[in-house]
Amino acid sequence: MAGLIPEETITEVQQSLDIVDVVSEHLQLKKQGKHYLGLCPFHGEKTPSFSVSPDKQLYHCFGCGAGGNAITFVMEVEGISFVEAVKNLADKSGIAVPEMDSVSSGAGKNDELPSQNEGHELAARFYHHVLMNTEQGKQAYDYLEARGVTAELMERFQLGFSPDQPEVLKGLLDKRGFDFDQMNEQGLLYRTESTGELRDRFRNRIMFPIRDLRGRTVGFGGRTLGGAEPKYLNSPDSPLFHKNELLYGFDVARKAVRRENAAVLFEGYADVIAAHKAGVDNGMASLGTSLTDRQAQIIRRNTERIIICYDGDNAGQDAAWRAGEVLEKQGLNVEAAMLPAQTDPDDYIQMYGPDRFQKEIIEMALPFMSFKMQALKKDKNLQDEGDKLRYIEEVLKEMTALSRAVERDFYLRQVADEFSLSLDALKQEQYRIFKEQGGKKHSPAGGREQEKEEKRRGFDHYSGARLNPAHQNAERYLLAHMIHDRDACMEVQEKLGGEFNLDHHIALAAHLYAYYGEGNPADTGAFINHLNDPELIKEASDIAMLDITEHMSENELADYVDKIKNYPKWVEIEQIHQKLKEAERNQDVELAAKLGNEMINMKKALKK
């Protein structure tokens, strides 16, 4: 897997970084004992099952089985090749990676993305220059300044302006040697229907660069300065740009989100920038569409708390309700900031200033259930008996979905007090609704269903050693010692060779024998870099995370070897036992006696 980068460079890169720091750039980790836990970035989950070991410099997910070292983590989470991952990590440590002509031959599925991304980076720099330094951009600059957007904010978000000319960016791209068809596919250019000519997609618009999780420009949002429609124009979806998987401003807000363990979600670009002006540095926005599960997962990996601050009109509040349910599904603590009707965050800050926005809107955000209760009261006359009963029914349905009994009880008491109702009557009504909905919202899982839930969340790992067959545990612990200790591996090779029973264990042992046979030292990260099979990488990471003694005793080694070597014999004994039962059913006394004696002799031999 190392490809064309020298081994010593790869080793230097790995030794210069702490895997906890690398993983923490992508998800929130909490220390638990010797390890750090977080939500797995490779499958959806609400309960953390993703473990990072600073001692072993490895990660492993007990839910989906993903595992590896810092390099494999960056490869998987960013969807890039081994070479690109090493280069990215090297950049963080200031380590020079030797340039080689054929490096690209080992690249992965995103080989072409760097050149495409360079086109967007060039466009972003060009648009920014036009806004900040030219007469063409003066109208846009004055407009932004009048909205309270300072030059510092224009720099922070690299705002720009696209001139009202059909081929100015196209000419710049041509001079730099970019492929027009590729730039068309990526949305910087578009082909006219009438003539088929390629033109600049964005014209006479304030430009908002959209960046991916690594801070690379991958698309644009453009707001018209004239009367052109649509008012906002986004880059089209492409191999580089997926608006349903990105959040505007996330790259700028990430540090503040981690620092405050909270994020604020807005509807649009202008709201995010206005919020930063008001000191809300942890703000971000979805890209003009309803919030997606993928976007919610990105937020959940970085914080546990989210405040939704959408427009104060009915459409904004309806969108806030939908977004809140998506966010709650990912396990976030959701709150909603309430704006006056017909105002958006940008308007409110313009009218009342940053301090009031902070204190009266953000800091006064309501728990999501309280927000729902207020929303359900809209358009209802609670003095009317019919409206009152409809409201209570709707509120009870929403409360039934709450997972915590204390929370349900808290809001039930609120409704009971507000309408002078019996708490018992409300609980009975809620139970009726609960049964109508199938009784699955917050009923405790039991039996097999509970086991399935524990396995889905990764809890089965913690008792996995007890549940695995003895020979399988023996192989896993023996391989763990072999990974961490060269001498142990050489001893196992002499006593056991390739006599492991599971195919993936046989393969790992063979790789370890070859790895140490080349004179390599015990280094888990370096060994994993030698594995080309993703499934073997997962298995090696899982095994390497096992808690083992520093040195394996002779008795321990002998016990493991015996269990592994004897397993095929026990399988044979079980097969003879099945034949014995069949002979007894057929009343074949002679065969039954023969098989019985054979079983006794084999068991005696195993006990010697």
Coordinates of C-alpha atoms in Angstrom, one line a residue:
M1 CA 0.0 0.0 0.0
A2 CA 2.9 2.3 0.6
G3 CA 3.1 2.8 -3.2
L4 CA 5.8 5.3 -4.3
I5 CA 6.5 7.2 -1.1
P6 CA 9.7 6.1 0.6
E7 CA 9.1 4.0 3.7
E8 CA 11.2 6.3 5.9
T9 CA 9.0 9.2 4.9
I10 CA 5.8 7.3 5.8
T11 CA 7.3 6.3 9.1
E12 CA 8.4 9.9 9.8
V13 CA 4.9 11.2 9.0
Q14 CA 3.2 8.6 11.3
Q15 CA 5.6 9.3 14.2
S16 CA 5.1 13.1 13.9
L17 CA 1.3 12.9 14.5
D18 CA -1.0 11.8 17.3
I19 CA -4.0 9.8 15.9
V20 CA -6.2 11.5 18.5
D21 CA -5.4 14.9 17.0
V22 CA -6.0 13.6 13.4
V23 CA -9.4 12.0 14.2
S24 CA -10.4 15.0 16.3
E25 CA -10.4 17.2 13.2
H26 CA -13.3 15.2 11.9
L27 CA -15.3 14.1 14.9
Q28 CA -15.8 14.9 18.6
L29 CA -13.9 12.5 21.0
K30 CA -14.2 12.0 24.7
K31 CA -11.7 10.3 26.9
Q32 CA -12.8 7.1 28.5
G33 CA -10.2 5.2 30.3
K34 CA -7.1 4.6 28.1
H35 CA -9.1 5.2 24.9
Y36 CA -11.1 8.0 23.3
L37 CA -14.7 7.4 22.1
G38 CA -16.8 9.1 19.5
L39 CA -19.5 8.6 16.9
C40 CA -18.3 6.5 14.0
P41 CA -17.9 8.6 10.8
F42 CA -18.4 5.5 8.6
H43 CA -21.9 4.5 9.7
G44 CA -24.9 6.2 11.3
E45 CA -25.1 5.7 15.1
K46 CA -26.4 7.6 18.1
T47 CA -24.2 5.8 20.8
P48 CA -20.4 6.1 20.4
S49 CA -18.7 2.9 19.4
F50 CA -15.7 4.4 17.6
S51 CA -12.6 3.9 19.8
V52 CA -9.2 5.6 19.3
S53 CA -6.1 4.3 21.1
P54 CA -3.3 6.9 21.7
D55 CA -1.1 4.1 23.0
K56 CA -1.4 2.0 19.9
Q57 CA -2.1 4.8 17.5
L58 CA -5.1 2.9 16.1
Y59 CA -8.8 3.3 15.7
H60 CA -11.5 0.7 15.6
C61 CA -15.3 0.8 15.4
F62 CA -17.0 -1.9 17.3
G63 CA -20.2 -1.3 15.4
C64 CA -19.2 -1.5 11.7
G65 CA -15.7 -3.0 12.1
A66 CA -13.8 0.0 10.5
G67 CA -10.2 0.2 11.7
G68 CA -6.7 1.3 10.9
N69 CA -4.1 4.0 11.6
A70 CA -4.0 7.7 11.0
I71 CA -3.3 7.3 7.3
T72 CA -6.1 4.8 6.7
F73 CA -8.5 7.1 8.7
V74 CA -7.8 10.1 6.4
M75 CA -8.1 7.9 3.3
E76 CA -11.5 6.6 4.4
V77 CA -13.0 9.8 5.8
E78 CA -11.9 12.0 3.0
G79 CA -12.2 9.4 0.2
I80 CA -8.6 9.9 -1.1
S81 CA -5.7 7.6 -2.0
F82 CA -2.9 6.5 0.2
V83 CA -0.4 8.9 -1.4
E84 CA -2.8 11.9 -1.0
A85 CA -3.4 10.9 2.7
V86 CA 0.3 10.8 3.4
K87 CA 0.8 14.1 1.7
N88 CA -2.0 15.8 3.7
L89 CA -0.6 14.5 7.0
A90 CA 2.9 15.5 6.0
D91 CA 1.7 19.0 5.3
K92 CA 0.4 19.2 8.9
S93 CA 3.8 18.3 10.2
G94 CA 5.9 20.3 7.8
I95 CA 7.4 17.2 6.4
A96 CA 8.5 17.2 2.7
V97 CA 7.3 14.3 0.6
P98 CA 9.5 13.5 -2.4
E99 CA 7.8 14.3 -5.7
M100 CA 7.8 11.3 -8.0
D101 CA 6.5 11.3 -11.6
S102 CA 4.4 8.2 -11.2
V103 CA 2.8 9.0 -7.9
S104 CA -0.6 9.5 -9.5
S105 CA -0.6 6.0 -10.7
G106 CA -1.4 4.8 -7.2
A107 CA -4.2 7.2 -6.6
G108 CA -7.7 6.2 -5.8
K109 CA -11.2 7.0 -7.0
N110 CA -10.7 10.8 -6.7
D111 CA -7.6 11.0 -8.8
E112 CA -8.9 13.9 -10.9
L113 CA -10.3 16.0 -8.0
P114 CA -7.2 18.0 -7.3
S115 CA -7.1 19.6 -10.7
Q116 CA -10.8 20.3 -10.6
N117 CA -10.5 21.8 -7.2
E118 CA -7.7 24.0 -8.5
G119 CA -10.2 25.5 -11.0
H120 CA -12.5 26.4 -8.2
E121 CA -9.7 27.8 -6.1
L122 CA -8.5 30.0 -9.0
A123 CA -12.1 31.2 -9.6
A124 CA -12.5 32.0 -5.9
R125 CA -9.3 34.1 -5.9
F126 CA -10.3 35.8 -9.1
Y127 CA -13.8 36.7 -7.8
H128 CA -12.4 37.9 -4.5
H129 CA -9.8 40.1 -6.3
V130 CA -12.6 41.7 -8.4
L131 CA -14.6 42.5 -5.3
M132 CA -11.8 43.9 -3.2
N133 CA -9.7 45.7 -5.8
T134 CA -11.5 46.7 -8.9
E135 CA -14.0 49.3 -10.1
Q136 CA -16.2 46.4 -11.4
G137 CA -16.6 45.1 -7.9
K138 CA -17.3 48.5 -6.3
Q139 CA -21.1 48.3 -6.4
A140 CA -21.1 44.8 -4.7
Y141 CA -18.5 46.0 -2.2
D142 CA -20.6 49.1 -1.3
Y143 CA -23.7 46.9 -1.0
L144 CA -22.0 44.5 1.4
E145 CA -20.5 47.3 3.4
A146 CA -24.0 48.9 3.7
R147 CA -25.2 45.6 5.1
G148 CA -22.6 45.7 7.8
V149 CA -20.2 43.2 6.2
T150 CA -16.7 44.5 7.0
A151 CA -13.6 44.0 4.9
E152 CA -12.4 41.5 7.6
L153 CA -15.5 39.4 7.1
M154 CA -15.1 39.6 3.3
E155 CA -11.6 38.2 3.7
R156 CA -12.7 35.5 6.3
F157 CA -15.3 34.1 3.9
Q158 CA -13.4 35.1 0.7
L159 CA -16.4 36.8 -0.7
G160 CA -16.2 37.9 -4.3
F161 CA -17.9 39.3 -7.3
S162 CA -18.4 37.8 -10.8
P163 CA -18.3 40.6 -13.5
D164 CA -21.2 41.0 -15.9
Q165 CA -19.3 39.6 -18.8
P166 CA -20.0 36.3 -20.5
E167 CA -16.4 34.8 -20.8
V168 CA -14.1 36.6 -18.4
L169 CA -13.5 33.5 -16.1
K170 CA -13.4 31.3 -19.2
G171 CA -10.6 33.3 -20.6
L172 CA -8.6 33.0 -17.3
L173 CA -9.2 29.3 -17.2
D174 CA -8.0 29.0 -20.8
K175 CA -4.8 30.9 -20.0
R176 CA -4.1 28.5 -17.1
G177 CA -4.6 25.4 -19.3
F178 CA -7.8 24.0 -17.7
D179 CA -10.0 21.6 -19.6
F180 CA -13.3 23.4 -20.6
D181 CA -15.4 20.2 -20.6
Q182 CA -14.2 19.5 -17.1
M183 CA -15.0 23.0 -16.0
N184 CA -18.4 22.7 -17.6
E185 CA -19.0 19.5 -15.6
Q186 CA -17.9 21.2 -12.4
G187 CA -20.3 24.1 -13.0
L188 CA -17.9 27.0 -13.5
L189 CA -19.0 27.2 -17.1
Y190 CA -22.2 26.2 -18.8
R191 CA -23.2 25.5 -22.4
T192 CA -25.8 27.8 -24.0
E193 CA -28.9 26.1 -25.5
S194 CA -29.0 28.4 -28.6
T195 CA -25.3 28.1 -29.8
G196 CA -23.8 25.5 -27.7
E197 CA -21.0 27.9 -26.7
L198 CA -19.4 27.7 -23.2
R199 CA -20.0 30.8 -21.0
D200 CA -19.3 31.8 -17.4
R201 CA -22.1 30.3 -15.2
F202 CA -22.0 33.2 -12.7
R203 CA -22.4 36.8 -13.9
N204 CA -23.1 40.0 -12.0
R205 CA -23.4 38.2 -8.7
I206 CA -21.9 38.5 -5.2
M207 CA -20.0 35.2 -4.9
F208 CA -20.0 33.0 -1.8
P209 CA -17.3 30.2 -2.1
I210 CA -18.6 26.9 -0.7
R211 CA -15.9 24.8 0.9
D212 CA -15.7 21.1 1.9
L213 CA -14.8 19.8 5.3
R214 CA -11.1 20.3 4.5
G215 CA -11.6 23.9 3.6
R216 CA -11.2 23.4 -0.1
T217 CA -13.4 25.5 -2.5
V218 CA -15.7 23.0 -4.3
G219 CA -18.6 25.2 -5.4
F220 CA -20.2 28.6 -5.3
G221 CA -23.4 30.4 -4.3
G222 CA -24.1 33.6 -6.2
R223 CA -26.5 36.4 -5.2
T224 CA -27.7 38.6 -8.0
L225 CA -27.1 42.4 -7.8
G226 CA -29.7 43.1 -10.5
G227 CA -33.1 41.7 -11.2
A228 CA -31.9 38.4 -12.6
E229 CA -33.6 35.2 -11.6
P230 CA -33.0 33.2 -9.6
K231 CA -32.0 35.5 -6.8
Y232 CA -29.5 32.9 -5.5
L233 CA -27.7 30.5 -7.9
N234 CA -25.7 27.5 -6.7
S235 CA -23.2 25.4 -8.4
P236 CA -24.8 22.2 -9.8
D237 CA -24.1 18.8 -8.2
S238 CA -21.0 17.2 -9.5
P239 CA -18.3 14.7 -8.6
L240 CA -16.7 17.5 -6.6
F241 CA -19.7 19.3 -5.2
H242 CA -22.7 17.6 -3.3
K243 CA -24.8 20.3 -1.7
N244 CA -26.6 17.7 0.4
E245 CA -23.4 16.7 2.1
L246 CA -21.9 20.2 2.8
L247 CA -22.6 23.0 5.2
Y248 CA -21.8 26.6 4.4
G249 CA -19.3 28.1 6.8
F250 CA -18.5 24.8 8.5
D251 CA -14.8 25.1 7.9
V252 CA -14.7 28.6 9.5
A253 CA -17.0 27.6 12.4
R254 CA -15.5 24.2 13.3
K255 CA -13.1 25.5 16.0
A256 CA -15.8 27.6 17.7
V257 CA -18.2 24.6 17.6
R258 CA -15.7 22.4 19.3
R259 CA -14.8 25.1 21.8
E260 CA -18.4 25.8 22.8
N261 CA -19.7 22.3 22.2
A262 CA -22.6 23.9 20.3
A263 CA -23.4 24.9 16.8
V264 CA -26.0 27.4 15.4
L265 CA -27.8 26.4 12.1
F266 CA -29.0 29.2 9.8
E267 CA -30.8 29.1 6.5
G268 CA -28.6 31.1 4.2
Y269 CA -25.1 32.5 3.5
A270 CA -25.9 36.1 4.6
D271 CA -27.3 34.9 7.9
V272 CA -24.0 33.0 8.7
I273 CA -21.9 36.0 7.9
A274 CA -24.2 38.4 9.8
A275 CA -24.0 36.0 12.8
H276 CA -20.2 36.1 12.7
K277 CA -20.4 39.9 12.7
A278 CA -22.5 39.5 15.9
G279 CA -19.9 37.3 17.5
V280 CA -21.7 34.0 16.8
D281 CA -18.7 32.3 15.3
N282 CA -20.2 28.8 15.5
G283 CA -22.8 29.4 12.8
M284 CA -23.3 27.5 9.6
A285 CA -26.0 26.9 7.0
S286 CA -27.5 24.2 4.7
L287 CA -27.3 25.0 1.0
G288 CA -30.7 26.2 0.1
T289 CA -32.4 22.7 0.7
S290 CA -33.9 20.9 3.6
L291 CA -31.4 19.6 6.1
T292 CA -30.2 16.1 5.2
D293 CA -29.2 13.1 7.4
R294 CA -25.6 13.5 6.1
Q295 CA -25.4 17.1 7.1
A296 CA -26.9 16.3 10.5
Q297 CA -24.2 13.5 11.0
I298 CA -21.4 16.0 10.2
I299 CA -22.8 18.3 12.9
R300 CA -23.2 15.5 15.5
R301 CA -19.6 14.4 15.1
N302 CA -18.5 17.8 16.2
T303 CA -21.0 18.7 18.9
E304 CA -23.8 17.5 21.0
R305 CA -25.9 20.7 21.0
I306 CA -27.5 22.6 18.0
I307 CA -29.5 25.8 18.0
I308 CA -31.7 26.3 14.9
C309 CA -32.1 29.9 14.0
Y310 CA -34.3 30.1 10.9
D311 CA -36.5 32.9 9.5
G312 CA -39.4 34.1 11.7
D313 CA -42.1 33.5 9.0
N314 CA -44.2 30.4 8.7
A315 CA -42.0 28.8 6.0
G316 CA -38.9 29.3 8.2
Q317 CA -40.6 27.8 11.3
D318 CA -41.8 24.8 9.3
A319 CA -38.3 24.3 8.0
A320 CA -37.0 24.6 11.5
W321 CA -39.4 21.8 12.6
R322 CA -38.3 19.5 9.9
A323 CA -34.6 20.2 10.5
G324 CA -35.0 19.7 14.2
E325 CA -36.5 16.2 13.7
V326 CA -33.6 15.3 11.4
L327 CA -31.1 16.5 14.0
E328 CA -32.8 14.7 16.9
K329 CA -32.7 11.5 14.9
Q330 CA -28.9 11.8 15.0
G331 CA -28.9 12.2 18.8
L332 CA -28.4 15.9 19.0
N333 CA -29.8 18.1 21.8
V334 CA -31.9 20.5 19.7
E335 CA -33.0 24.0 20.6
A336 CA -34.8 26.6 18.5
A337 CA -34.1 30.4 18.5
M338 CA -37.3 32.4 18.0
L339 CA -37.2 35.4 15.7
P340 CA -40.0 37.9 15.4
A341 CA -42.4 37.2 12.5
Q342 CA -41.2 38.3 9.0
T343 CA -37.6 38.8 10.1
D344 CA -34.4 36.8 9.4
P345 CA -31.2 36.8 11.4
D346 CA -29.5 39.3 9.1
D347 CA -32.5 41.7 9.4
Y348 CA -32.6 41.4 13.1
I349 CA -28.9 42.2 13.6
Q350 CA -29.3 45.1 11.2
M351 CA -32.3 46.5 13.2
Y352 CA -31.3 45.7 16.8
G353 CA -27.6 45.1 16.8
P354 CA -25.3 42.2 17.8
D355 CA -25.8 42.3 21.6
R356 CA -29.6 41.9 21.4
F357 CA -29.2 39.1 18.9
Q358 CA -26.9 37.2 21.2
K359 CA -28.9 37.8 24.4
E360 CA -32.5 37.8 23.2
I361 CA -32.3 35.3 20.4
I362 CA -29.4 32.9 20.7
E363 CA -29.2 32.7 24.5
M364 CA -33.0 32.5 24.8
A365 CA -33.3 29.5 22.5
L366 CA -36.1 27.1 23.5
P367 CA -35.8 23.3 23.9
F368 CA -37.2 21.7 20.7
M369 CA -40.3 20.3 22.4
S370 CA -41.1 23.8 23.8
F371 CA -40.7 25.2 20.2
K372 CA -43.1 22.6 18.9
M373 CA -45.6 23.5 21.5
Q374 CA -45.5 27.1 20.5
A375 CA -45.7 26.2 16.9
L376 CA -48.7 24.0 17.4
K377 CA -50.6 26.9 19.1
K378 CA -50.3 29.1 16.0
D379 CA -53.6 29.5 14.1
K380 CA -55.5 28.0 17.0
N381 CA -58.0 29.8 19.3
L382 CA -57.3 28.1 22.6
Q383 CA -60.5 29.6 24.0
D384 CA -62.4 27.4 21.6
E385 CA -63.0 23.9 23.0
G386 CA -62.4 22.2 19.6
D387 CA -59.1 24.0 19.0
K388 CA -58.0 23.3 22.6
L389 CA -58.7 19.6 22.3
R390 CA -56.9 19.4 18.9
Y391 CA -53.9 21.2 20.4
I392 CA -53.7 18.8 23.3
E393 CA -54.0 15.8 21.0
E394 CA -51.2 17.1 18.8
V395 CA -48.9 17.9 21.7
L396 CA -49.4 14.5 23.2
K397 CA -48.4 12.9 19.9
E398 CA -45.2 14.9 19.9
M399 CA -44.4 14.1 23.5
T400 CA -44.9 10.4 22.9
A401 CA -41.8 10.5 20.7
L402 CA -39.6 11.8 23.5
S403 CA -37.2 9.1 24.6
R404 CA -36.6 10.2 28.2
A405 CA -39.4 9.6 30.8
V406 CA -38.4 12.6 32.8
E407 CA -38.8 14.9 29.8
R408 CA -42.2 13.4 29.0
D409 CA -43.3 13.9 32.5
F410 CA -42.0 17.6 32.6
Y411 CA -44.1 18.6 29.5
L412 CA -47.1 16.6 30.6
R413 CA -47.2 18.6 33.8
Q414 CA -46.9 21.8 31.8
V415 CA -50.0 20.9 29.8
A416 CA -51.9 19.7 32.9
D417 CA -51.2 23.0 34.7
E418 CA -52.0 25.2 31.6
F419 CA -55.4 23.7 31.0
S420 CA -56.3 22.5 34.6
L421 CA -56.3 18.9 33.5
S422 CA -55.6 15.7 35.5
L423 CA -52.1 14.4 35.1
D424 CA -53.4 10.9 35.2
A425 CA -55.9 11.5 32.4
L426 CA -53.1 13.0 30.2
K427 CA -50.9 10.0 30.9
Q428 CA -53.7 7.6 30.0
E429 CA -54.4 9.5 26.8
Q430 CA -50.7 9.5 25.9
Y431 CA -50.5 5.8 26.5
R432 CA -53.5 5.3 24.1
I433 CA -51.6 7.3 21.4
F434 CA -48.5 5.4 22.1
K435 CA -50.3 2.1 21.5
E436 CA -51.9 3.4 18.4
Q437 CA -48.4 4.3 17.0
G438 CA -47.3 0.8 17.6
G439 CA -45.7 1.0 21.0
K440 CA -42.2 1.4 19.7
K441 CA -41.2 4.9 20.4
H442 CA -39.7 4.4 23.9
S443 CA -40.5 0.9 24.9
P444 CA -37.5 -0.9 26.3
A445 CA -36.1 -3.6 24.0
G446 CA -35.9 -7.1 25.3
G447 CA -34.7 -10.6 24.4
R448 CA -33.4 -10.9 20.9
E449 CA -34.5 -7.4 20.0
Q450 CA -32.3 -6.0 22.7
E451 CA -29.4 -8.2 21.6
K452 CA -29.8 -6.9 18.0
E453 CA -29.9 -3.3 19.3
E454 CA -26.7 -3.9 21.4
K455 CA -25.0 -5.4 18.4
R456 CA -26.1 -2.5 16.1
R457 CA -24.6 0.0 18.6
G458 CA -21.5 -2.0 19.1
F459 CA -22.1 -3.1 22.8
D460 CA -21.6 -6.7 21.9
H461 CA -17.9 -6.1 21.5
Y462 CA -17.4 -5.6 25.3
S463 CA -18.4 -9.2 26.0
G464 CA -17.1 -10.5 22.6
A465 CA -14.2 -12.3 24.1
R466 CA -16.5 -14.4 26.3
L467 CA -18.9 -15.2 23.4
N468 CA -16.2 -16.2 20.9
P469 CA -15.2 -19.9 20.8
A470 CA -12.0 -20.7 22.8
H471 CA -9.9 -21.4 19.7
Q472 CA -11.0 -18.1 18.1
N473 CA -10.0 -16.1 21.2
A474 CA -6.7 -18.0 21.3
E475 CA -6.0 -17.0 17.7
R476 CA -6.9 -13.4 18.3
Y477 CA -4.8 -12.9 21.4
L478 CA -1.9 -14.8 19.9
L479 CA -2.0 -12.5 16.8
A480 CA -2.2 -9.5 19.1
H481 CA 1.1 -10.5 20.7
M482 CA 2.6 -11.2 17.3
I483 CA 1.6 -7.7 16.1
H484 CA 3.2 -6.0 19.1
D485 CA 6.3 -8.3 19.6
R486 CA 8.6 -9.5 16.8
D487 CA 10.1 -12.2 19.1
A488 CA 6.7 -13.6 19.9
C489 CA 5.9 -13.7 16.2
M490 CA 9.1 -15.7 15.4
E491 CA 8.3 -18.1 18.2
V492 CA 4.7 -18.6 17.0
Q493 CA 6.0 -19.2 13.5
E494 CA 8.3 -22.0 14.8
K495 CA 5.6 -23.7 16.9
L496 CA 2.4 -23.1 14.9
G497 CA 3.3 -21.8 11.4
G498 CA 0.2 -21.5 9.4
E499 CA -2.0 -23.8 11.5
F500 CA -4.6 -21.1 12.3
N501 CA -8.2 -22.1 11.8
L502 CA -9.8 -19.0 10.5
D503 CA -8.9 -17.8 6.9
H504 CA -8.4 -14.1 7.9
H505 CA -6.2 -15.2 10.8
I506 CA -4.1 -17.4 8.5
A507 CA -3.7 -14.4 6.1
L508 CA -2.7 -12.1 9.0
A509 CA -0.1 -14.5 10.3
A510 CA 1.4 -14.9 6.8
H511 CA 1.6 -11.1 6.4
L512 CA 3.3 -10.9 9.9
Y513 CA 5.8 -13.6 9.1
A514 CA 6.7 -11.7 5.8
Y515 CA 6.7 -8.3 7.5
Y516 CA 9.2 -9.3 10.2
G517 CA 11.1 -11.5 7.7
E518 CA 12.0 -8.3 5.8
G519 CA 13.7 -7.0 9.0
N520 CA 10.9 -4.6 10.0
P521 CA 10.5 -3.7 13.7
A522 CA 7.3 -4.1 15.6
D523 CA 5.2 -1.1 14.6
T524 CA 1.4 -1.6 14.3
G525 CA 0.9 1.4 12.0
A526 CA 3.7 0.4 9.7
F527 CA 2.4 -3.2 9.5
I528 CA -1.1 -2.0 8.6
N529 CA 0.4 0.1 5.8
H530 CA 1.6 -3.2 4.3
L531 CA -1.9 -4.7 4.1
N532 CA -3.7 -4.1 0.8
D533 CA -7.0 -5.8 1.8
P534 CA -9.4 -3.4 3.6
E535 CA -11.0 -6.3 5.5
L536 CA -7.6 -7.5 6.8
I537 CA -6.9 -3.9 7.9
K538 CA -10.1 -3.9 9.9
E539 CA -9.3 -7.3 11.4
A540 CA -5.7 -6.3 12.3
S541 CA -6.9 -3.0 13.9
D542 CA -9.5 -4.9 15.9
I543 CA -7.0 -7.5 17.2
A544 CA -4.3 -4.9 17.9
M545 CA -6.7 -3.0 20.1
L546 CA -7.1 -6.0 22.5
D547 CA -5.7 -5.5 26.0
I548 CA -2.8 -7.9 26.4
T549 CA 0.1 -8.4 28.8
E550 CA 3.4 -6.7 27.7
H551 CA 5.2 -10.1 27.4
M552 CA 3.6 -13.5 26.7
S553 CA 4.7 -16.2 29.1
E554 CA 5.7 -19.7 27.9
N555 CA 2.6 -21.2 29.6
E556 CA 0.3 -18.6 27.9
L557 CA 1.9 -19.4 24.5
A558 CA 1.6 -23.2 25.0
D559 CA -2.1 -22.8 26.0
Y560 CA -2.9 -20.7 22.9
V561 CA -1.1 -23.2 20.6
D562 CA -2.8 -26.2 22.2
K563 CA -6.3 -24.6 21.7
I564 CA -5.6 -23.8 18.1
K565 CA -4.0 -27.1 17.2
N566 CA -6.7 -29.2 19.0
Y567 CA -9.7 -27.4 17.5
P568 CA -9.7 -29.5 14.3
K569 CA -9.6 -32.6 16.4
W570 CA -12.6 -31.4 18.4
V571 CA -14.4 -30.8 15.2
E572 CA -13.6 -34.4 14.1
I573 CA -14.9 -35.7 17.5
E574 CA -18.1 -33.8 17.0
Q575 CA -18.5 -35.3 13.6
I576 CA -18.0 -38.8 15.0
H577 CA -20.5 -38.0 17.7
Q578 CA -23.1 -37.1 15.0
K579 CA -22.4 -40.4 13.2
L580 CA -22.7 -42.2 16.6
K581 CA -26.2 -40.8 17.2
E582 CA -27.2 -41.7 13.7
A583 CA -26.0 -45.3 14.2
E584 CA -27.9 -45.5 17.5
R585 CA -31.1 -44.3 15.7
N586 CA -30.5 -47.0 13.1
Q587 CA -29.9 -49.6 15.9
D588 CA -26.5 -50.4 14.4
V589 CA -24.9 -51.7 17.6
E590 CA -21.6 -52.7 16.1
L591 CA -21.0 -49.4 14.4
A592 CA -22.1 -47.4 17.5
A593 CA -19.7 -49.3 19.7
K594 CA -16.8 -48.7 17.2
L595 CA -17.5 -45.0 17.0
G596 CA -17.9 -44.8 20.8
N597 CA -14.5 -46.3 21.3
E598 CA -13.0 -44.0 18.7
M599 CA -14.4 -40.9 20.5
I600 CA -13.0 -42.1 23.9
N601 CA -9.6 -42.7 22.5
M602 CA -9.5 -39.3 20.7
K603 CA -10.6 -37.4 23.9
K604 CA -7.9 -39.3 26.0
A605 CA -5.3 -38.3 23.5
L606 CA -6.3 -34.6 23.7
K607 CA -6.0 -34.7 27.5
K608 CA -2.4 -35.9 27.5

